CSV table of C-alpha atoms in Angstrom, one decimal:
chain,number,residue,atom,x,y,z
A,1,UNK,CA,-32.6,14.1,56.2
A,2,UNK,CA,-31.2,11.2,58.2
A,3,UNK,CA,-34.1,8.6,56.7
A,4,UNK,CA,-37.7,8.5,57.4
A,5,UNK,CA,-40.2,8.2,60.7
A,6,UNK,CA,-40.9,4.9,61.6
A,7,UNK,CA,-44.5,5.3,62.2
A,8,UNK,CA,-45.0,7.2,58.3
A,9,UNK,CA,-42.2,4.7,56.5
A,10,UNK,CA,-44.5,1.9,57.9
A,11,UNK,CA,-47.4,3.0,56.1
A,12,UNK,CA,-46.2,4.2,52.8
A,13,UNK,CA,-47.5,0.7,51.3
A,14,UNK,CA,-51.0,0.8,52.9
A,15,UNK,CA,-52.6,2.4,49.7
A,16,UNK,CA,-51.4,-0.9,47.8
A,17,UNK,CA,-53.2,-3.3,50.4
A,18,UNK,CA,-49.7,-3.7,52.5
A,19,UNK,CA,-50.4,-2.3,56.1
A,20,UNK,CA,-47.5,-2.1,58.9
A,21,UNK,CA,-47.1,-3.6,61.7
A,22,UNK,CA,-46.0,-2.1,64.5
A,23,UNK,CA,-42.6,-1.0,64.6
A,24,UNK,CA,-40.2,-2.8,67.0
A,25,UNK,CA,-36.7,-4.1,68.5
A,26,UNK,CA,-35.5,-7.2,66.9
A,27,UNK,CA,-31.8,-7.1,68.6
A,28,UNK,CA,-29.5,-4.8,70.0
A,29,UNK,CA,-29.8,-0.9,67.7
A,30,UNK,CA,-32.3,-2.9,64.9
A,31,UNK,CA,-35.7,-2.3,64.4
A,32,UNK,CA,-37.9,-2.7,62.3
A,33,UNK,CA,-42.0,-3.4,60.6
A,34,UNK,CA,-43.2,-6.1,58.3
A,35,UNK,CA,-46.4,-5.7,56.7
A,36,UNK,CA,-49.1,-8.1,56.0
A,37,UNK,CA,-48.5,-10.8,52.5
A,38,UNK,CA,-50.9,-10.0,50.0
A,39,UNK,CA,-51.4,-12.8,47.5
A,40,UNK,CA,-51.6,-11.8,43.9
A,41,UNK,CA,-54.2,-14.2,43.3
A,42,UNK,CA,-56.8,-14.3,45.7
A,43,UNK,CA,-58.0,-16.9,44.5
A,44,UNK,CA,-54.7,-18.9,45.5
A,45,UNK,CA,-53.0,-18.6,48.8
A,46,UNK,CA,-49.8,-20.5,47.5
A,47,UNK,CA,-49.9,-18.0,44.7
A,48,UNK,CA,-47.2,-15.6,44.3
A,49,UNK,CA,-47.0,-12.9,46.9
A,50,UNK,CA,-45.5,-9.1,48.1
A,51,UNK,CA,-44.4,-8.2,51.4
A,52,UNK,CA,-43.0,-4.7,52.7
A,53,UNK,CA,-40.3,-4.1,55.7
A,54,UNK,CA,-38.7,-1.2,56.7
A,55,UNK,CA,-35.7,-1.5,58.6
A,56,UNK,CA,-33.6,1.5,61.1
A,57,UNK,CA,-32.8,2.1,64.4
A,58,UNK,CA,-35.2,3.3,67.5
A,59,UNK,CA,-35.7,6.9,65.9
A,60,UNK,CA,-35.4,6.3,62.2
A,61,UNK,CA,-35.8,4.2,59.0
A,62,UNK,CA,-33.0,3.8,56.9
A,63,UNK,CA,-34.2,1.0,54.7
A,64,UNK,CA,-37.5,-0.2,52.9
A,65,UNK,CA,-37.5,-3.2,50.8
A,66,UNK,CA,-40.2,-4.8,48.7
A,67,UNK,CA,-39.9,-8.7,48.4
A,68,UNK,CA,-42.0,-10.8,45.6
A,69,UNK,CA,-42.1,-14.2,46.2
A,70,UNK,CA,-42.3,-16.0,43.4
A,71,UNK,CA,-44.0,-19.8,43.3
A,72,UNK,CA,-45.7,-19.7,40.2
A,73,UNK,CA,-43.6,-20.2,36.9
A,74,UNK,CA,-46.5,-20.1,35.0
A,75,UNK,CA,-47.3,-15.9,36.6
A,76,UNK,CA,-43.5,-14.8,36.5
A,77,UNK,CA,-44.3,-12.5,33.7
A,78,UNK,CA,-47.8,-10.7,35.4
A,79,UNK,CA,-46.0,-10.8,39.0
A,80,UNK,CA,-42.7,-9.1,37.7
A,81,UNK,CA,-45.0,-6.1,36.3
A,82,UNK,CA,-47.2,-5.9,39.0
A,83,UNK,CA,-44.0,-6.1,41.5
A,84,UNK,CA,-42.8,-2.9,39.1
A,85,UNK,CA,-45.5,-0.8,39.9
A,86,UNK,CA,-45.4,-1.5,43.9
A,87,UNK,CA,-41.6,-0.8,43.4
A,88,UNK,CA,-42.5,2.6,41.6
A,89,UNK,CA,-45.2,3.2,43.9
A,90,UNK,CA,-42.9,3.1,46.6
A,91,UNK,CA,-40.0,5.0,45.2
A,92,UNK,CA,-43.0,7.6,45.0
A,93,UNK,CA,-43.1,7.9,48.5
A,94,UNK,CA,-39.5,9.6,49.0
A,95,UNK,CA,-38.8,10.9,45.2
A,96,UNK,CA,-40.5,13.7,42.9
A,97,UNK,CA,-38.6,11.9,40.2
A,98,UNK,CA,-39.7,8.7,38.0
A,99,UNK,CA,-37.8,5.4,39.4
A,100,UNK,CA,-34.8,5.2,37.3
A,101,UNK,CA,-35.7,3.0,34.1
A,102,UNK,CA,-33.0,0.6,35.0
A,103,UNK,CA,-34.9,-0.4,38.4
A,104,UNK,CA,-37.9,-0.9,36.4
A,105,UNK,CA,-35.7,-3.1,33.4
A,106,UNK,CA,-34.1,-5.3,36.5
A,107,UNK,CA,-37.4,-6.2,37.6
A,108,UNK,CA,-39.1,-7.5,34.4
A,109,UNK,CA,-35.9,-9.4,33.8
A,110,UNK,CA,-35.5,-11.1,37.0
A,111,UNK,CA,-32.1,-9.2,37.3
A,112,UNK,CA,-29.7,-7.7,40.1
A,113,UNK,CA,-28.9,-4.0,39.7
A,114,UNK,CA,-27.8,-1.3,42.3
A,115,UNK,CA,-28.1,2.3,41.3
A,116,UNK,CA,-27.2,5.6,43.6
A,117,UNK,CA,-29.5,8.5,43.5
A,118,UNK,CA,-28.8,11.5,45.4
A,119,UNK,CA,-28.8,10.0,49.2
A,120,UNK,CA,-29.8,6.8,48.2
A,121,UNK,CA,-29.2,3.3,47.1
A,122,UNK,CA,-31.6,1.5,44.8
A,123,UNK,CA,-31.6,-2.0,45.0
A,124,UNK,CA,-32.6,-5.2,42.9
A,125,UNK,CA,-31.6,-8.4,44.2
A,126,UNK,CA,-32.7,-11.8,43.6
A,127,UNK,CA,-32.9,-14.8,45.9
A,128,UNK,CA,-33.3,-18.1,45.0
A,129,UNK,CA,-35.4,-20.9,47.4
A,130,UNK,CA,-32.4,-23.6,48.6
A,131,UNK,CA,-33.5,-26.8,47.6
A,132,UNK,CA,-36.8,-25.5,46.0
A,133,UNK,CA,-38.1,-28.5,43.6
A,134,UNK,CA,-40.1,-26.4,41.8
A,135,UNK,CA,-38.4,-23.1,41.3
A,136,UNK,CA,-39.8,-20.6,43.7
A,137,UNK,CA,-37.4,-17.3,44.7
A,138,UNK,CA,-37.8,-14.1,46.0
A,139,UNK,CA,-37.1,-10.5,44.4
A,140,UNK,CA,-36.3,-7.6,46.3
A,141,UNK,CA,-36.6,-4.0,45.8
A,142,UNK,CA,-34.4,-2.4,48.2
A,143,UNK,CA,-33.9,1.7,49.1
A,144,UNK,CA,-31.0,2.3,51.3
A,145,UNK,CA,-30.8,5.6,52.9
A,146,UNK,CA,-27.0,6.8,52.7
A,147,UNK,CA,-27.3,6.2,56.6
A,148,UNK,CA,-28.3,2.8,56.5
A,149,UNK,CA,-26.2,0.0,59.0
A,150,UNK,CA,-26.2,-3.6,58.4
């Protein structure tokens, strides 16, 4: 396996409310697909939020990555869980296997971690807003195929 089709990757969030986009060229050999944000709160449309993006070449995906972004201090603790099951609902998608328990530990602790699984790389990164006043970041969930380019 050399990663995953474009046009399935794409969708592999659409039972969690996150629908591709339509899968295109950014620059030279990258492509990629963003999906819609969906608010945790609907209530709130500066509440805190998930995206999904898969990333490749023309023919295949190499990479999909969740990203919370985080705006409310006072939801950190219900976004970080939710954000765990979109990140095991995901991992789902390419793995018979339960996401590794460190993954899941990372994310409720707002922590980096990179673990290697078979073909893959598991990713859990943290990105803080430059200049944010009031504390926002993002958190990503990241699944590198071993084939994966920067």
């Amino acid at each position: 396996c050399f990663g995953w089709s474009p046009y399935l990757a794409k969708e592999f969030m659409s039972n969690r409310g996150l629908l591709g986009r339509d899968y295109v060229n950014h620059y030279e050999d990258y492509w990629g697909a963003v999906t819609n944000r969906k608010h945790l709160d609907d209530m709130d449309w500066l509440a805190n939020s998930v995206e999904y993006f898969v990333n490749g070449n023309r023919y295949v995906v190499t990479q999909l990555k969740l990203r919370l972004e985080v705006f409310k201090e006072a939801k950190v603790a219900d976004a970080h869980a939710v954000f765990s099951v979109y990140a095991s609902s995901l991992f789902s998608k390419i793995s018979d296997a339960d996401i590794p328990v460190e993954i899941i530990v990372a994310i409720m602790k707002n922590t980096a971690v990179s673990v290697k699984l078979d073909q893959w790389k598991l990713i859990v990164e943290k990105s803080e807003y430059y200049n944010n006043q009031f504390g926002g970041y993002s958190l990503y969930f990241v699944i590198e195929h071993q084939n994966h380019i920067d």
